[in-house]
Amino acid sequence: MTTNRRSMAPNKHSLFRSANPALSSKSFSDFVADSSNRVMTVNGTVNRVIVSLVILLFFGSVTYTLETLALPLMVVGFIGGLIVAFITIFKKHLAPKTVPIYSALEGMALGGLSYVFNQMYEGIVFQAILLTLGILFSLLFAYKSRLIKVTENFKLGVTAATGGIFVVYMISFVMSLFGSTIPIMDINNSSMFSIGFSLLVVVIASLNLVLDFDFIEEGAEKGAPKYMEWYGAFGLLVTLIWLYIEILHLLAKLRGR
């Protein structure tokens, strides 16, 4: 297959980079030609999101119930998911094959992680799932009804805030290599400052969903190839996984009080 660069006319979507590493201003610029000439649609992407979530929830629930294998499967899921994620980002035309695999691996990872958190605070997983889904559908409604307008300033603000959080994560990771950590990142830290930080991260992660909706809509408007439906679903899944993990952290800190 050959690479086909399409010239796109300007539309209502700005060209600011999404804070999501999977969805950027370049995501819909270079395509591998689709011999079927079928194009990406919003409804098609929604269907791919549903399929991906079903796969993730299935493997997550299975891993969660295995108990003794939950931790090993969690490690395999996170490492394997990271590898498949990079393959998907750099080889977008493989998304129809890699995204279901990514969903399964991340299901294993989240299933193991959920098992660990539920051992600490019983019932926390069910609360986190409900909150994640509630935020997803609430923001989708707000976006479709234009209660939230994705302006250039909005995108710039969310992207900058996400970048700042990423820097904090990286500093915390480096400190962990020397046996230390940033106090506000510790899930056992139930101070108001630590809880406030987690709440801020949940808000920023939630707003990233709005950017994901916007980029998916942009891809459909630009006539992206059909396989980009899977790639759009992948980008949204990345944000949902981040949001779910941060909600777990927030709830754990609140339970700790």
Short mmCIF file of C-alpha atoms in Angstrom, two decimals:
data_model
loop_
_atom_site.label_atom_id
_atom_site.label_comp_id
_atom_site.label_asym_id
_atom_site.label_seq_id
_atom_site.Cartn_x
_atom_site.Cartn_y
_atom_site.Cartn_z
CA MET A 1 0.00 0.00 0.00
CA THR A 2 1.16 3.53 -0.65
CA THR A 3 1.02 6.62 1.47
CA ASN A 4 -1.39 9.29 0.32
CA ARG A 5 -1.19 12.84 1.67
CA ARG A 6 -4.56 14.55 1.46
CA SER A 7 -4.92 18.29 1.35
CA MET A 8 -7.63 19.27 3.77
CA ALA A 9 -9.68 22.43 3.73
CA PRO A 10 -9.80 24.42 6.95
CA ASN A 11 -12.73 23.57 9.21
CA LYS A 12 -14.05 24.58 12.58
CA HIS A 13 -11.51 22.39 14.36
CA SER A 14 -8.27 24.12 15.32
CA LEU A 15 -4.87 22.59 14.68
CA PHE A 16 -3.69 22.59 18.28
CA ARG A 17 -2.13 19.33 19.36
CA SER A 18 -4.30 17.20 21.62
CA ALA A 19 -2.89 16.46 25.05
CA ASN A 20 -3.54 12.80 24.24
CA PRO A 21 -0.33 11.41 22.67
CA ALA A 22 -2.42 9.13 20.44
CA LEU A 23 -4.44 11.98 18.92
CA SER A 24 -2.53 14.96 17.58
CA SER A 25 -2.84 17.50 14.78
CA LYS A 26 -0.82 15.08 12.62
CA SER A 27 -3.05 12.07 13.28
CA PHE A 28 -5.35 12.88 10.37
CA SER A 29 -2.82 14.31 7.93
CA ASP A 30 -0.96 11.27 6.57
CA PHE A 31 -3.00 8.22 5.67
CA VAL A 32 -2.31 4.84 4.17
CA ALA A 33 -4.67 4.51 1.24
CA ASP A 34 -7.75 2.36 1.85
CA SER A 35 -8.51 0.29 -1.26
CA SER A 36 -12.17 0.05 -0.26
CA ASN A 37 -12.47 3.87 -0.38
CA ARG A 38 -14.58 3.71 2.78
CA VAL A 39 -14.19 6.62 5.17
CA MET A 40 -14.26 7.15 8.89
CA THR A 41 -17.57 8.08 10.52
CA VAL A 42 -18.47 9.16 14.04
CA ASN A 43 -21.00 6.33 14.40
CA GLY A 44 -18.44 3.82 13.20
CA THR A 45 -15.95 5.10 15.77
CA VAL A 46 -18.55 4.85 18.52
CA ASN A 47 -19.11 1.21 17.57
CA ARG A 48 -15.35 0.57 17.76
CA VAL A 49 -15.23 2.24 21.18
CA ILE A 50 -18.03 -0.03 22.43
CA VAL A 51 -16.27 -3.15 21.12
CA SER A 52 -12.98 -2.05 22.70
CA LEU A 53 -14.64 -1.39 26.06
CA VAL A 54 -16.39 -4.77 26.00
CA ILE A 55 -13.05 -6.50 25.38
CA LEU A 56 -11.37 -4.47 28.12
CA LEU A 57 -14.13 -5.16 30.65
CA PHE A 58 -14.15 -8.89 29.84
CA PHE A 59 -10.42 -9.37 30.33
CA GLY A 60 -10.48 -7.03 33.31
CA SER A 61 -13.22 -8.99 35.07
CA VAL A 62 -11.50 -12.32 34.37
CA THR A 63 -8.17 -11.06 35.72
CA TYR A 64 -9.91 -9.55 38.74
CA THR A 65 -11.43 -12.90 39.71
CA LEU A 66 -8.22 -14.91 39.31
CA GLU A 67 -6.75 -13.38 42.47
CA THR A 68 -3.41 -15.25 42.66
CA LEU A 69 -2.67 -14.43 39.01
CA ALA A 70 -3.97 -10.86 39.19
CA LEU A 71 -0.61 -9.24 39.92
CA PRO A 72 1.44 -11.14 37.29
CA LEU A 73 -1.24 -10.50 34.68
CA MET A 74 -1.30 -6.82 35.67
CA VAL A 75 2.44 -6.51 34.94
CA VAL A 76 2.08 -8.37 31.63
CA GLY A 77 -0.89 -6.19 30.71
CA PHE A 78 0.83 -2.87 31.40
CA ILE A 79 4.07 -3.79 29.62
CA GLY A 80 2.33 -5.47 26.68
CA GLY A 81 -0.20 -2.65 26.43
CA LEU A 82 2.58 -0.06 26.27
CA ILE A 83 4.32 -1.93 23.45
CA VAL A 84 1.11 -2.37 21.44
CA ALA A 85 0.23 1.29 22.03
CA PHE A 86 3.49 2.44 20.42
CA ILE A 87 2.91 0.10 17.48
CA THR A 88 -0.57 1.55 17.03
CA ILE A 89 0.65 5.15 17.19
CA PHE A 90 3.39 4.66 14.59
CA LYS A 91 1.45 2.19 12.39
CA LYS A 92 -2.06 3.59 12.42
CA HIS A 93 -3.26 1.39 9.54
CA LEU A 94 -2.75 -1.62 11.83
CA ALA A 95 -5.25 -0.24 14.35
CA PRO A 96 -8.06 -2.71 13.45
CA LYS A 97 -5.70 -5.50 14.58
CA THR A 98 -3.75 -3.82 17.38
CA VAL A 99 -6.56 -2.00 19.21
CA PRO A 100 -8.47 -5.19 20.23
CA ILE A 101 -5.15 -6.60 21.48
CA TYR A 102 -4.44 -3.36 23.34
CA SER A 103 -7.91 -3.49 24.90
CA ALA A 104 -7.34 -7.06 26.11
CA LEU A 105 -3.92 -6.25 27.59
CA GLU A 106 -5.14 -3.10 29.31
CA GLY A 107 -8.10 -5.08 30.62
CA MET A 108 -5.63 -7.46 32.27
CA ALA A 109 -3.65 -4.51 33.65
CA LEU A 110 -6.69 -2.72 35.06
CA GLY A 111 -8.18 -5.96 36.35
CA GLY A 112 -5.05 -6.63 38.40
CA LEU A 113 -4.83 -3.01 39.55
CA SER A 114 -8.49 -3.03 40.54
CA TYR A 115 -7.95 -6.22 42.54
CA VAL A 116 -5.15 -4.53 44.49
CA PHE A 117 -7.25 -1.43 45.25
CA ASN A 118 -10.28 -3.48 46.22
CA GLN A 119 -8.16 -5.40 48.74
CA MET A 120 -7.32 -2.05 50.29
CA TYR A 121 -10.81 -0.55 50.17
CA GLU A 122 -13.70 -2.87 49.40
CA GLY A 123 -16.19 -1.49 46.89
CA ILE A 124 -13.84 1.18 45.54
CA VAL A 125 -13.64 -0.44 42.09
CA PHE A 126 -17.39 -0.34 41.48
CA GLN A 127 -17.45 3.33 42.50
CA ALA A 128 -14.55 4.15 40.18
CA ILE A 129 -16.20 2.40 37.21
CA LEU A 130 -19.48 4.23 37.75
CA LEU A 131 -17.72 7.59 38.06
CA THR A 132 -15.63 6.97 34.92
CA LEU A 133 -18.66 6.02 32.83
CA GLY A 134 -20.69 8.87 34.33
CA ILE A 135 -18.02 11.42 33.38
CA LEU A 136 -17.69 9.92 29.87
CA PHE A 137 -21.39 10.14 29.04
CA SER A 138 -21.87 13.52 30.76
CA LEU A 139 -19.05 15.12 28.78
CA LEU A 140 -20.18 13.45 25.56
CA PHE A 141 -23.63 14.99 26.06
CA ALA A 142 -22.10 18.38 26.90
CA TYR A 143 -19.92 18.21 23.78
CA LYS A 144 -22.68 17.13 21.39
CA SER A 145 -25.07 19.75 22.74
CA ARG A 146 -22.28 22.37 22.50
CA LEU A 147 -22.48 23.19 26.21
CA ILE A 148 -18.71 22.89 26.04
CA LYS A 149 -17.11 24.72 23.11
CA VAL A 150 -13.73 23.43 22.04
CA THR A 151 -11.97 26.69 21.22
CA GLU A 152 -8.25 27.12 20.57
CA ASN A 153 -7.81 28.61 24.05
CA PHE A 154 -9.60 25.62 25.56
CA LYS A 155 -7.32 23.19 23.75
CA LEU A 156 -4.21 25.16 24.66
CA GLY A 157 -5.21 25.33 28.32
CA VAL A 158 -5.98 21.61 28.64
CA THR A 159 -2.82 20.65 26.74
CA ALA A 160 -0.65 22.89 28.93
CA ALA A 161 -2.22 21.54 32.12
CA THR A 162 -1.75 17.96 30.94
CA GLY A 163 1.88 18.69 30.12
CA GLY A 164 2.40 20.06 33.62
CA ILE A 165 0.93 16.91 35.16
CA PHE A 166 3.16 14.79 32.94
CA VAL A 167 6.22 16.66 34.26
CA VAL A 168 5.12 15.92 37.83
CA TYR A 169 4.70 12.24 36.92
CA MET A 170 8.19 12.11 35.43
CA ILE A 171 9.75 13.77 38.48
CA SER A 172 7.93 11.30 40.73
CA PHE A 173 9.15 8.39 38.59
CA VAL A 174 12.77 9.54 38.78
CA MET A 175 12.47 10.02 42.54
CA SER A 176 11.03 6.52 42.90
CA LEU A 177 14.23 5.11 41.41
CA PHE A 178 16.03 6.49 44.47
CA GLY A 179 13.45 5.22 46.95
CA SER A 180 11.59 8.52 47.31
CA THR A 181 8.40 10.07 45.98
CA ILE A 182 6.42 13.30 45.78
CA PRO A 183 4.10 13.29 48.83
CA ILE A 184 1.03 14.38 46.90
CA MET A 185 1.44 11.37 44.59
CA ASP A 186 1.25 8.89 47.47
CA ILE A 187 -2.19 7.23 47.61
CA ASN A 188 -1.72 6.85 51.37
CA ASN A 189 -1.45 10.62 51.72
CA SER A 190 -4.93 11.79 52.70
CA SER A 191 -4.09 15.45 53.25
CA MET A 192 -6.37 18.03 51.67
CA PHE A 193 -3.50 19.19 49.44
CA SER A 194 -2.93 15.65 48.13
CA ILE A 195 -6.65 15.09 47.59
CA GLY A 196 -6.88 18.46 45.83
CA PHE A 197 -4.07 17.45 43.48
CA SER A 198 -5.81 14.16 42.60
CA LEU A 199 -9.08 16.01 42.04
CA LEU A 200 -7.29 18.42 39.69
CA VAL A 201 -5.80 15.52 37.73
CA VAL A 202 -9.24 13.89 37.42
CA VAL A 203 -10.65 17.17 36.06
CA ILE A 204 -7.81 17.54 33.52
CA ALA A 205 -8.13 13.90 32.44
CA SER A 206 -11.88 14.42 32.01
CA LEU A 207 -11.37 17.51 29.85
CA ASN A 208 -9.03 15.48 27.65
CA LEU A 209 -12.07 13.39 26.73
CA VAL A 210 -13.58 16.51 25.15
CA LEU A 211 -10.44 16.97 23.04
CA ASP A 212 -10.68 13.33 21.99
CA PHE A 213 -14.30 13.81 20.89
CA ASP A 214 -13.23 16.83 18.86
CA PHE A 215 -10.39 15.00 17.09
CA ILE A 216 -12.64 12.05 16.26
CA GLU A 217 -15.20 14.41 14.77
CA GLU A 218 -12.43 16.14 12.83
CA GLY A 219 -11.28 12.82 11.36
CA ALA A 220 -14.80 12.05 10.18
CA GLU A 221 -15.16 15.51 8.62
CA LYS A 222 -11.84 15.16 6.80
CA GLY A 223 -12.78 11.81 5.31
CA ALA A 224 -10.10 9.78 7.06
CA PRO A 225 -9.80 6.10 6.02
CA LYS A 226 -12.09 3.56 7.66
CA TYR A 227 -9.31 2.08 9.82
CA MET A 228 -9.02 5.43 11.60
CA GLU A 229 -12.26 4.56 13.41
CA TRP A 230 -10.23 2.00 15.37
CA TYR A 231 -7.48 4.54 15.90
CA GLY A 232 -9.96 7.10 17.19
CA ALA A 233 -11.34 4.48 19.57
CA PHE A 234 -7.78 3.78 20.71
CA GLY A 235 -7.15 7.44 21.53
CA LEU A 236 -10.34 7.68 23.55
CA LEU A 237 -9.50 4.44 25.36
CA VAL A 238 -6.10 5.82 26.40
CA THR A 239 -7.78 8.77 28.10
CA LEU A 240 -10.46 6.62 29.75
CA ILE A 241 -7.82 4.33 31.24
CA TRP A 242 -5.91 7.32 32.61
CA LEU A 243 -9.15 8.76 34.04
CA TYR A 244 -10.13 5.48 35.71
CA ILE A 245 -6.72 5.09 37.37
CA GLU A 246 -6.79 8.67 38.65
CA ILE A 247 -10.30 8.21 40.04
CA LEU A 248 -9.06 5.11 41.88
CA HIS A 249 -6.26 7.21 43.39
CA LEU A 250 -8.67 9.96 44.41
CA LEU A 251 -11.14 7.56 46.01
CA ALA A 252 -8.34 5.76 47.85
CA LYS A 253 -7.15 9.04 49.36
CA LEU A 254 -10.71 9.95 50.36
CA ARG A 255 -11.21 6.51 51.93
CA GLY A 256 -7.95 6.99 53.82
CA ARG A 257 -9.49 9.87 55.76
#
